[in-house]
Coordinates of C-alpha atoms in Angstrom, one line a residue:
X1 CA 102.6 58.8 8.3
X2 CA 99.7 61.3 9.7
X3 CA 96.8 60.1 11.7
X4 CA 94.6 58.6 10.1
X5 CA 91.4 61.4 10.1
X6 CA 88.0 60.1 12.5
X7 CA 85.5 61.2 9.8
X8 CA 82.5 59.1 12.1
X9 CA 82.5 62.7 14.3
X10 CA 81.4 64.2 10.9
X11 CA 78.8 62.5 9.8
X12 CA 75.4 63.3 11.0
X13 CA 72.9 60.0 9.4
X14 CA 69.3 61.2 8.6
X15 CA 67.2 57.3 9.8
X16 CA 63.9 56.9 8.6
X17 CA 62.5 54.3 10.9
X18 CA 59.0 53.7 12.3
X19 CA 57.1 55.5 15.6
X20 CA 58.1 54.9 19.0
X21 CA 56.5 56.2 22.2
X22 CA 59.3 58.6 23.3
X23 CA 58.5 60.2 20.1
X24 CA 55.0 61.5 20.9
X25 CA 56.2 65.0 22.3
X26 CA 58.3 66.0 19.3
X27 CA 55.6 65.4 16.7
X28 CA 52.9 67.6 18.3
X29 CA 56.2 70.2 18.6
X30 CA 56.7 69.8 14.9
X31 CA 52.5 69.7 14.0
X32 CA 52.0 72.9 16.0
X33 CA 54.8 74.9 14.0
X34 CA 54.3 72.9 11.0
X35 CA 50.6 74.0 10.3
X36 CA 49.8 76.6 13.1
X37 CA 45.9 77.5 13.2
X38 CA 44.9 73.4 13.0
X39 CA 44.3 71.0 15.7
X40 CA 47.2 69.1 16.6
X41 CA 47.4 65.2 16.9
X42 CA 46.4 64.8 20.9
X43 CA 48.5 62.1 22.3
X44 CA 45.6 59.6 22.4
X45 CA 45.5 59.6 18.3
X46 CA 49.6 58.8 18.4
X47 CA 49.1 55.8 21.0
X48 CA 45.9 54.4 18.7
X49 CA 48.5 54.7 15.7
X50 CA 51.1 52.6 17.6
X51 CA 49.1 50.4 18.6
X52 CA 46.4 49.5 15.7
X53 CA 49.2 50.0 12.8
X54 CA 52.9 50.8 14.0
X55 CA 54.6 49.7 10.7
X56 CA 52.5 52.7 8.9
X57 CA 53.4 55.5 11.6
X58 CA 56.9 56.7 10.3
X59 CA 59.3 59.1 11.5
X60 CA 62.6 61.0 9.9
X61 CA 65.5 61.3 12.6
X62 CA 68.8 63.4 12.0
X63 CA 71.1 63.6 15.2
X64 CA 69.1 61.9 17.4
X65 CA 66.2 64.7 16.7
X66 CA 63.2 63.8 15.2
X67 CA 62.1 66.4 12.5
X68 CA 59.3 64.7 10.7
X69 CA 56.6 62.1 10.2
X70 CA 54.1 60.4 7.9
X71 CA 51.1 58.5 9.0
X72 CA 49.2 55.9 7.2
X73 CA 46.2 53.4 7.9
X74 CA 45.4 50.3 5.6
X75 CA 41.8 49.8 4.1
X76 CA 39.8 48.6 1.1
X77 CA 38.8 52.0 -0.2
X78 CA 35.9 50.5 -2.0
X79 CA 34.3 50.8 1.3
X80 CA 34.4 54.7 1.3
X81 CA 32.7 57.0 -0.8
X82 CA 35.3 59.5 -2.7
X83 CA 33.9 62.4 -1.7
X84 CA 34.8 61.3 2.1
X85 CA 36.1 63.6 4.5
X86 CA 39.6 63.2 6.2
X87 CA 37.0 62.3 9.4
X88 CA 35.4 60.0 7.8
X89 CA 38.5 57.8 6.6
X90 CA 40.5 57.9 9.6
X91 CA 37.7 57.4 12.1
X92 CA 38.6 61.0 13.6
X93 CA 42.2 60.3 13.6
X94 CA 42.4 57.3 15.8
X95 CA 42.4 54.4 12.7
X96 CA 40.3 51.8 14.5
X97 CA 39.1 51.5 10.8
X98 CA 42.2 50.1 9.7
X99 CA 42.0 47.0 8.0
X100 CA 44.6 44.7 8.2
X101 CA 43.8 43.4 4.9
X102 CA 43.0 46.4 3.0
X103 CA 44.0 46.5 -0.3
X104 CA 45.0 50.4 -0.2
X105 CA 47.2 52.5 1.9
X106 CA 45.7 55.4 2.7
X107 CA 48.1 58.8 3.8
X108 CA 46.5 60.7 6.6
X109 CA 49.5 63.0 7.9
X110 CA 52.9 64.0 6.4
X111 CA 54.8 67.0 8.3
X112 CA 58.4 68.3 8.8
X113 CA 60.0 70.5 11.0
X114 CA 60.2 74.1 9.0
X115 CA 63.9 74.3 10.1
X116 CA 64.5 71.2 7.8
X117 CA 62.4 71.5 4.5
X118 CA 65.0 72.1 2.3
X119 CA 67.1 68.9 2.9
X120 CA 64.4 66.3 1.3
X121 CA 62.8 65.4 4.1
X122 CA 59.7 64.6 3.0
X123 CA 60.4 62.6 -0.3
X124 CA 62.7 60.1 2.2
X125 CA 59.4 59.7 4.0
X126 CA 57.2 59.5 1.0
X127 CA 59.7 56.9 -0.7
X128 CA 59.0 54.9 2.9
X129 CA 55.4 55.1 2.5
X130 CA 56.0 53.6 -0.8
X131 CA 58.1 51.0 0.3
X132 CA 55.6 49.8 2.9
X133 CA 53.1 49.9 -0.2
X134 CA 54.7 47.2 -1.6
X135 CA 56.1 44.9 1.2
X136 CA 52.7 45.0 2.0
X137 CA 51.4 44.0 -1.7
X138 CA 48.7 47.4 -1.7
X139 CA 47.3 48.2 -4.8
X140 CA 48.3 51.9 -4.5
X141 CA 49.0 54.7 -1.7
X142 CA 45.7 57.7 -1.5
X143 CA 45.8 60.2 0.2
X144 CA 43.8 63.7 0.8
X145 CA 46.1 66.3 -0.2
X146 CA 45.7 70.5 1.1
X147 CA 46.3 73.1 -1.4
X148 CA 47.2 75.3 1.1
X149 CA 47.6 78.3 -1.2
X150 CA 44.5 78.5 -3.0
X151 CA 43.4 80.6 -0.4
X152 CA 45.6 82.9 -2.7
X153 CA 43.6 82.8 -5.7
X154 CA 40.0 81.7 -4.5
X155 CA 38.7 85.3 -6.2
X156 CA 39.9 84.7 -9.6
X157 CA 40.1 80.9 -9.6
X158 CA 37.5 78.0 -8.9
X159 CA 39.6 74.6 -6.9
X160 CA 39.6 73.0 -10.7
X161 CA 41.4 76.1 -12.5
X162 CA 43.5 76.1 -9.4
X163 CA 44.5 72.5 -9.5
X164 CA 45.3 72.9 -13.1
X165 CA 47.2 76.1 -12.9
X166 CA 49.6 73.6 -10.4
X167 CA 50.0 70.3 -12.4
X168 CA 51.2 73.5 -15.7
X169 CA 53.5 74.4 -13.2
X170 CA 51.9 77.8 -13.4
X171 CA 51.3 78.0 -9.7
X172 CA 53.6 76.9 -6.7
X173 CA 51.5 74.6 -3.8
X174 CA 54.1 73.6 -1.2
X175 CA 51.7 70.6 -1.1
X176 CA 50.0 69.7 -4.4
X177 CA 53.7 70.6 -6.2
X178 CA 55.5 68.2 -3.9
X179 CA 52.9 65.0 -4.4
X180 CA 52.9 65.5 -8.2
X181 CA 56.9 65.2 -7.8
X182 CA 56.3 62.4 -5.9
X183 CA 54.4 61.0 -8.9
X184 CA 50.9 60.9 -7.3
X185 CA 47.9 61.7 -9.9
X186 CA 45.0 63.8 -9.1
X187 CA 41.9 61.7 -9.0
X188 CA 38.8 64.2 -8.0
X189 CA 38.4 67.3 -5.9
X190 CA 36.6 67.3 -2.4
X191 CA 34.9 69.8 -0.4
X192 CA 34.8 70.1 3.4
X193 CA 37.7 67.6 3.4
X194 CA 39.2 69.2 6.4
X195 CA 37.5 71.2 9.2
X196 CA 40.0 73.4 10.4
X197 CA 42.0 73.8 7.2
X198 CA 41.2 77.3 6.1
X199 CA 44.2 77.8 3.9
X200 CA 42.8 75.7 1.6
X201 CA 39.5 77.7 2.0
X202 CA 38.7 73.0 3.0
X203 CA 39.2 72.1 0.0
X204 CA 41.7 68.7 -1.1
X205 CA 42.9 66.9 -3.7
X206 CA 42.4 63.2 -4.0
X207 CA 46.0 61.6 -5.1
X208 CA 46.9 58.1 -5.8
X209 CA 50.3 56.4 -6.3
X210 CA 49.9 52.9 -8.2
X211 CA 52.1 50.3 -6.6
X212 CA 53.5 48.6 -10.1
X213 CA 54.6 45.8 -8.1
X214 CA 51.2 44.8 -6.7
X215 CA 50.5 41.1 -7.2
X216 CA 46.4 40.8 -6.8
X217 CA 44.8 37.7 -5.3
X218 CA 44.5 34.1 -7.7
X219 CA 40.2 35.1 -7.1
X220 CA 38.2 36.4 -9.8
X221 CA 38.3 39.4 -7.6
X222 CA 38.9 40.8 -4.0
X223 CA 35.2 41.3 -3.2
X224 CA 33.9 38.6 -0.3
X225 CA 30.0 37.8 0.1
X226 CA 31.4 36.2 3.0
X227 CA 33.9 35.2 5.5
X228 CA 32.3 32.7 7.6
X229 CA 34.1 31.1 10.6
X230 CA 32.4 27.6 12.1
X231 CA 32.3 27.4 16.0
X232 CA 31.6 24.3 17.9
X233 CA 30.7 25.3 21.7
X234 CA 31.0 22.0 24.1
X235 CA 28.8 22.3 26.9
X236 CA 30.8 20.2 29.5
X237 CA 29.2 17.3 31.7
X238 CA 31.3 17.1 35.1
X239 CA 31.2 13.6 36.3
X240 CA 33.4 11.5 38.6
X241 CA 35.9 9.9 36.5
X242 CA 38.7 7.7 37.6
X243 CA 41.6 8.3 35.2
X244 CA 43.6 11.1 33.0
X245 CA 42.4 8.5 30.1
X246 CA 38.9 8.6 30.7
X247 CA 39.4 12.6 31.0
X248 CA 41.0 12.5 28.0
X249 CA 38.5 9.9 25.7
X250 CA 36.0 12.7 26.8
X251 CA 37.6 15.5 25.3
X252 CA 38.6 13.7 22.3
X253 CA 34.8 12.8 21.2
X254 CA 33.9 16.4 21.2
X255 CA 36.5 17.3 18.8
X256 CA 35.8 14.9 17.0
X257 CA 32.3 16.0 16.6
X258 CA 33.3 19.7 15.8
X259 CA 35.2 18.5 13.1
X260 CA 33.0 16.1 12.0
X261 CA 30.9 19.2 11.1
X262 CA 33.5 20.8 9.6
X263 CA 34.3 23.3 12.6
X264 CA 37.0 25.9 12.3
X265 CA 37.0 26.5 16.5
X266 CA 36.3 24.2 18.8
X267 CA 35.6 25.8 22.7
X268 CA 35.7 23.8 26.2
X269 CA 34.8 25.6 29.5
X270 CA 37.0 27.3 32.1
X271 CA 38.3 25.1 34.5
X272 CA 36.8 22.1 33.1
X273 CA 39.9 19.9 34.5
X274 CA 39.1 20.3 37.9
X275 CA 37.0 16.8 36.6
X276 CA 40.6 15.2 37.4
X277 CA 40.1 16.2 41.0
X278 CA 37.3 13.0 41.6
X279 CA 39.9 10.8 41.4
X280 CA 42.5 12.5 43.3
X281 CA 41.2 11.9 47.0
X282 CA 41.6 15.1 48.1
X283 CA 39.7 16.6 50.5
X284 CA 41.8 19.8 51.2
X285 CA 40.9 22.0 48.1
X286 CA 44.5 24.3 48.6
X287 CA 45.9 21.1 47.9
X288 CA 44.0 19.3 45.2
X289 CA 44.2 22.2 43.2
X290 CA 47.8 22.1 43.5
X291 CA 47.9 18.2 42.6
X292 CA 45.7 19.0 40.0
X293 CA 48.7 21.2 37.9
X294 CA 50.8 18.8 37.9
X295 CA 48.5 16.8 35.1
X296 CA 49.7 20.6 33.1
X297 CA 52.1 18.6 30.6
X298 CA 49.9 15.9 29.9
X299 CA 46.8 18.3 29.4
X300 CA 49.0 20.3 26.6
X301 CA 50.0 17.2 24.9
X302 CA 46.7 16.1 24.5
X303 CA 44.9 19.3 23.1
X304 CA 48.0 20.0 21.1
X305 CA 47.8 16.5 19.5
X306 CA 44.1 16.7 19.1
X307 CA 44.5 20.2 17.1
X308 CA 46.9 19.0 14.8
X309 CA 45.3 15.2 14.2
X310 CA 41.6 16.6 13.7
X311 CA 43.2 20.0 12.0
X312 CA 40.9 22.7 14.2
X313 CA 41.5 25.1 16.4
X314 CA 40.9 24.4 20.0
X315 CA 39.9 26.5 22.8
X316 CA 40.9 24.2 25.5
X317 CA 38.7 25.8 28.5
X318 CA 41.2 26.6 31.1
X319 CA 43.6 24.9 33.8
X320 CA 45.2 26.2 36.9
X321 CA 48.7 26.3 36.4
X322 CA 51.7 25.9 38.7
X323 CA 54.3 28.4 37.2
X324 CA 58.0 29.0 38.4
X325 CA 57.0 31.6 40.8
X326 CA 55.1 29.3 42.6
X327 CA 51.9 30.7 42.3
X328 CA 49.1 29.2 40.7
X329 CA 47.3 30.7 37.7
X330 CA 43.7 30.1 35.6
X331 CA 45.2 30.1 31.9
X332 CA 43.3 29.2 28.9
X333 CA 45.3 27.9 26.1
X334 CA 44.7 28.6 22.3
X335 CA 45.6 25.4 20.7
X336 CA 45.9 26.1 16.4
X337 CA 45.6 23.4 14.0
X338 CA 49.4 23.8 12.9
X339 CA 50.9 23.2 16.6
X340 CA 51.9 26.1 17.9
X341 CA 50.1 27.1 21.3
X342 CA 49.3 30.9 23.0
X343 CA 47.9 31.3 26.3
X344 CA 45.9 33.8 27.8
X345 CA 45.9 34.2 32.2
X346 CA 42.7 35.2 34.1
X347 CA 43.2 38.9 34.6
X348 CA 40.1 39.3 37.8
X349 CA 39.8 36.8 40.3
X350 CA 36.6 35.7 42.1
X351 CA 36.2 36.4 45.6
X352 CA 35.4 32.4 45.4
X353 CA 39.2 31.3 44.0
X354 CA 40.9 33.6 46.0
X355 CA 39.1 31.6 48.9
X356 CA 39.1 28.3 48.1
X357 CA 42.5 27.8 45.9
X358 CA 44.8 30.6 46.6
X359 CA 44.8 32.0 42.2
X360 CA 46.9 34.8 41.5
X361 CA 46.0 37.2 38.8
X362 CA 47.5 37.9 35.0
X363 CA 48.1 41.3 33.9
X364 CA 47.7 41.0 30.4
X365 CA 44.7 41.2 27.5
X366 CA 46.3 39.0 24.5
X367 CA 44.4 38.9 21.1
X368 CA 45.9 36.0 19.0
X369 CA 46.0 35.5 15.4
X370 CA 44.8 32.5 13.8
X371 CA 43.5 31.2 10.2
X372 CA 40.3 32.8 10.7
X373 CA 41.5 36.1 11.6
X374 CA 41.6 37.6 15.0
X375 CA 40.6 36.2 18.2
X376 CA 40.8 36.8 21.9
X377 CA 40.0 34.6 25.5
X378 CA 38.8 36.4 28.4
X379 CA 37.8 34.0 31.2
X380 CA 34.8 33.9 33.2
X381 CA 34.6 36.7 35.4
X382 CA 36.7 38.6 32.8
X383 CA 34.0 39.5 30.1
X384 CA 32.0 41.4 33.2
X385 CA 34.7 43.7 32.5
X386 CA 33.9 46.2 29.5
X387 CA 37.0 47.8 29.2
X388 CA 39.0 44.4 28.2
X389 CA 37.0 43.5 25.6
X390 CA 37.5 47.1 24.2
X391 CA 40.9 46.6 24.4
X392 CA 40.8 43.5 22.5
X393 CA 38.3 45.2 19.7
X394 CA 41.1 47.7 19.8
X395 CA 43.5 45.0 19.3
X396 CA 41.7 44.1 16.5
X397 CA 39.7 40.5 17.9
X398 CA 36.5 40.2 15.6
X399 CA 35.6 37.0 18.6
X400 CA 35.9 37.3 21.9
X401 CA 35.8 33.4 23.4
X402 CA 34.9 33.1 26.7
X403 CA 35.2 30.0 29.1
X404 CA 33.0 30.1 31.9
X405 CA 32.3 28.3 35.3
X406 CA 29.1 29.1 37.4
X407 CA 27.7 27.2 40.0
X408 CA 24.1 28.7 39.8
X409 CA 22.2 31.1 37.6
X410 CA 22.8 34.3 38.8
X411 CA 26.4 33.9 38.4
X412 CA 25.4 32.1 34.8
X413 CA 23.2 35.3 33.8
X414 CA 26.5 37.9 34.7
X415 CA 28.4 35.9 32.3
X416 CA 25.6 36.0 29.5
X417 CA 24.4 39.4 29.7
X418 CA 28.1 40.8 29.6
X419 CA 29.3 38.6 26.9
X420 CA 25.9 40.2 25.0
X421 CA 26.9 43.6 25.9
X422 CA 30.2 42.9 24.7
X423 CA 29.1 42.2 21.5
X424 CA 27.0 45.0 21.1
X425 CA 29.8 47.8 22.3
X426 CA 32.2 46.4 20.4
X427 CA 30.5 45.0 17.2
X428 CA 31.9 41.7 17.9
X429 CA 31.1 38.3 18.1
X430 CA 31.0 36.5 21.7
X431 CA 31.1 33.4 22.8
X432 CA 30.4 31.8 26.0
X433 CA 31.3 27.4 27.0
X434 CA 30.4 26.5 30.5
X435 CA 30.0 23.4 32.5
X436 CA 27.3 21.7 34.1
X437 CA 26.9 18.3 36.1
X438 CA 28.3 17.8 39.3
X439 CA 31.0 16.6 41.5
X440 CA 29.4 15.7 44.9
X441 CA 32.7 14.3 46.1
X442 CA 35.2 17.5 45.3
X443 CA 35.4 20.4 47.6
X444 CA 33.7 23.5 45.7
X445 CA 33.2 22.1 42.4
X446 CA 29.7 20.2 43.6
X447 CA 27.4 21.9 41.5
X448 CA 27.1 23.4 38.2
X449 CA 24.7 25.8 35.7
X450 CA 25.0 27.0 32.2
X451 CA 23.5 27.5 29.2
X452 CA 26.4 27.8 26.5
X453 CA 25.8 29.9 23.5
X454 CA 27.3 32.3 20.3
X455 CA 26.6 35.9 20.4
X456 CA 26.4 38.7 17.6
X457 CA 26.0 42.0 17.9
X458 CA 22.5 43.1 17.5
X459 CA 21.4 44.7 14.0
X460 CA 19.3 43.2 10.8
X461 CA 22.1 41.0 9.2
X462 CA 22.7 39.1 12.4
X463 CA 20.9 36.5 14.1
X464 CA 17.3 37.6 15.9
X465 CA 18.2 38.5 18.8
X466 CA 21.8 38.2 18.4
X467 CA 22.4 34.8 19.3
X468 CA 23.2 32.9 16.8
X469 CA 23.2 29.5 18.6
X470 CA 22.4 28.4 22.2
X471 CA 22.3 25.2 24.0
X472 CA 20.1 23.8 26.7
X473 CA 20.5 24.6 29.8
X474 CA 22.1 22.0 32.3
X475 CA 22.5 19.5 29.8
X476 CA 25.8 17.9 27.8
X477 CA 25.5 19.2 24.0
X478 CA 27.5 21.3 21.6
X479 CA 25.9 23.8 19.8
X480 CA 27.6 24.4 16.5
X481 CA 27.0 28.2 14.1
X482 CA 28.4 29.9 11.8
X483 CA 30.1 34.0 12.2
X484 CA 30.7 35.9 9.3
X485 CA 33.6 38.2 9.7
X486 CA 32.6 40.0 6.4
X487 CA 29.3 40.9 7.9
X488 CA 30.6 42.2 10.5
X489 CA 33.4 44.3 9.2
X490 CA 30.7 45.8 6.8
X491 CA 28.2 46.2 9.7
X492 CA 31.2 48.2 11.5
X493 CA 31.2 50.7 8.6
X494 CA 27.6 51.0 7.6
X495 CA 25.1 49.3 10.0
X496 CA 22.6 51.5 11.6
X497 CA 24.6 52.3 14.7
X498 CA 28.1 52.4 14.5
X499 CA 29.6 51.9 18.2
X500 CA 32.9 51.4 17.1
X501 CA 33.0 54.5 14.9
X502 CA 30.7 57.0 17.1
X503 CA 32.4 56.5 20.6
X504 CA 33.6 60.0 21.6
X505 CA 37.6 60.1 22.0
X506 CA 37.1 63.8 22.9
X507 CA 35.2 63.0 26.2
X508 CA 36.7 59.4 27.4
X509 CA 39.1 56.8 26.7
X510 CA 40.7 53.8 27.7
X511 CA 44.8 53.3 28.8
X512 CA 45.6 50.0 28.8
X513 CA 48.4 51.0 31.2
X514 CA 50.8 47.1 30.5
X515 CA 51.7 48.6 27.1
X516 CA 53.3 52.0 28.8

């Protein structure tokens, strides 16, 4: 009997699977030969696609060689007008617009290598877009599509005649041809669509694919007036205490006041459980802090059980923490009303806990997704740091919490006047939970100022002002207000400065360098 033929050093699998990093340098190669005379992607626009939207950024592999791509972002096209430019609905190619809930899928790029175009490259990536379409229940694909040869007939031919000459099958467009293959319909013509696409003397067709398996929302429709989210901010009193229980009792009453009012977050300050160092008769602060994280279990258990029995989210300040490495961190915990628990470190350290308790730093901006959308901690001294809170935005946080701990007001007023400049940069709502009292008896936690307060950003559907709630300073309250997400997602698109939408990606960015 012969040898049984090897035929796996014939084959040669074409995968269509979704955008990596290494990827990045082949896809400008293929968008430079692919349409020569436009601006390429830059590598900025690639790294917002990855990381705002990676499951719409696909690519087509044969032989370990990429030869083409399709990009997509995700919004509620309601929201654009449909003579929009290709600018206007990808925010200049870097999708910070995309909506995670958006009801369409919206194509903004689909290439392939010219040395490949005859082996169906682009349907495989087209029947991918579709696929995502309806995993993720979109009501249809759109997408701006060139006619790249009209440039052709533009003297005896308006865009119309054109575009009707194609769908007879009069005329061959290497684009317009393939979508109508693809069963995409022609909605409308737009002008100026795309600046540097002279070929199609800027001219584009607006196609649509209907998902047939879209399944629309049990509402009378998929319009919100509103999306409000209820915050209760606890404004701490630090007082001797002489138990975990009596620590604990605290804590509980002001959850059960935020959800007495109904409160979808409740927020405690940043290193509020240094109360447990009055009974700990310790003078040495290197060492009470370290006695101090050994209450860690018994602090989780309780703010996990308080979550889940009063069914709110809890913000649970922030505790320092003795991990395996031996070093002690500031972590504030995200404790949801189903159980489960995230944790965000304190990424800059004060002068004042490198001193006093030896605190190492974390490396990492999270944003964390709960029942009322995005969210994202950044302790203290973090939110006097603009560029994590754009990371977050970027991340796609519509609140940025913020426990804080100041011993007078001039540390009080950097926390404030940051988280209100966050706000405003990043069109997003702030909050700030600090504590006040005083604990005579523990080394460097003797004094305390705050004034605890919700922060919009500032335009004329938010609050006057932009703070939507405040407490008083130096004194134990909450301060309860409502944030609507909905305002602020339309404020994002159409308020009268749009930060988010405006900044310039041609002059500056920012690398959050712990995703490289």
């Amino acid at each position: 009997m012969s040898e049984e033929l090897d035929i796996s050093q014939f084959e040669k699998p074409m995968i269509i699977r979704t955008l990596r990093r290494e990827d990045f340098e082949d896809i400008l190669k293929i968008q430079r030969v692919s349409f020569p005379g436009m601006d390429p992607w830059k590598i900025a626009h690639l790294e917002s696609h990855l990381r705002i939207f990676p499951e719409g950024q696909i690519v087509a592999e044969l032989d370990g060689q990429v030869i083409g791509s399709c990009s997509s972002v995700r919004l509620n096209f309601n929201e654009y007008d449909e003579r929009h430019t290709w600018s206007d609905v990808t925010d200049d190619g870097y999708i910070t617009n995309h909506n995670p809930k958006g009801t369409h899928l919206y194509g903004i790029e689909v290439m392939v290598h010219p040395d490949f175009r005859h082996m169906k490259v682009g349907q495989r990536l087209y029947e991918a877009r579709k696929e995502l379409a309806r995993e993720l229940n979109v009501r249809s694909i759109l997408l701006g599509g060139r006619i790249p040869n009209y440039h052709k007939y533009a003297h005896e031919m308006t865009p119309r005649e054109y575009v009707n000459a194609v769908m007879k099958h009069k005329i061959y467009d290497p684009v317009l041809s393939f979508q109508v293959m693809n069963d995409f319909t022609v909605k409308r013509i737009n002008t100026n669509y795309l600046e540097d696409d002279k070929a199609s003397l800027y001219y584009a067709t607006l196609m649509e694919w209907n998902n047939y398996d879209y399944m629309p929302p049990k509402t009378r429709s998929h319009f919100k007036t509103s999306d409000p989210v209820r915050i209760c901010v606890v404004q701490y009193m630090m007082r001797k205490i002489d138990s975990f229980e009596e620590f604990a009792n605290q804590c509980e009453y002001f959850v059960d006041v935020a959800a007495d009012a109904s409160s979808d977050f409740v927020v405690f300050p940043e290193i509020f459980t240094t109360q447990l160092m009055s009974f700990l008769n310790e003078r040495s602060p290197g060492q009470a802090v370290r006695k101090l994280t050994e209450f860690t279990p018994q602090y989780i258990e309780l703010f996990t059980d308080l979550a889940v029995r009063y069914n709110i989210n809890i913000i649970g300040g922030s505790h320092f923490v003795m991990e395996e490495d031996d070093e002690i961190y500031n972590i504030a915990y995200l404790f949801r009303d189903d159980g489960t628990i995230e944790k965000q470190y304190k990424i800059h350290i004060t002068p004042n806990e490198r001193k006093w308790w030896g605190v190492s730093a974390g490396d990492s901006v999270e944003v964390f997704d709960t029942n009322c959308g995005k969210i994202a901690i950044q302790i203290c001294y973090d939110i006097e740091f603009p560029e994590l809170a754009r990371i977050a935005t970027e991340k796609g946080a519509n609140i940025i919490f913020t426990p804080f701990c100041t011993e007078d007001r001039q540390g009080y007023l950097r926390v404030r006047y940051c988280a209100q400049a966050r706000a405003i940069e990043n069109q997003i709502y702030t909050v700030i939970s600090g504590t006040v009292g005083n604990l005579p008896q523990t080394e460097n936690m003797d004094i305390q100022y705050a004034q605890s307060g919700i922060f919009s950003p500032s335009d004329f559907e938010f609050a006057r002002d932009g703070i939507v709630g405040e407490t008083s300073e130096n004194l134990e309250m909450v301060v309860i207000g409502d944030v609507d997400l909905e305002i602020l997602r339309r404020q994002r698109q159409d308020g009268t400065v749009k930060h988010l939408k405006d900044r310039r990606h041609d002059v500056y960015r920012v690398d959050y360098l712990t995703e490289q």
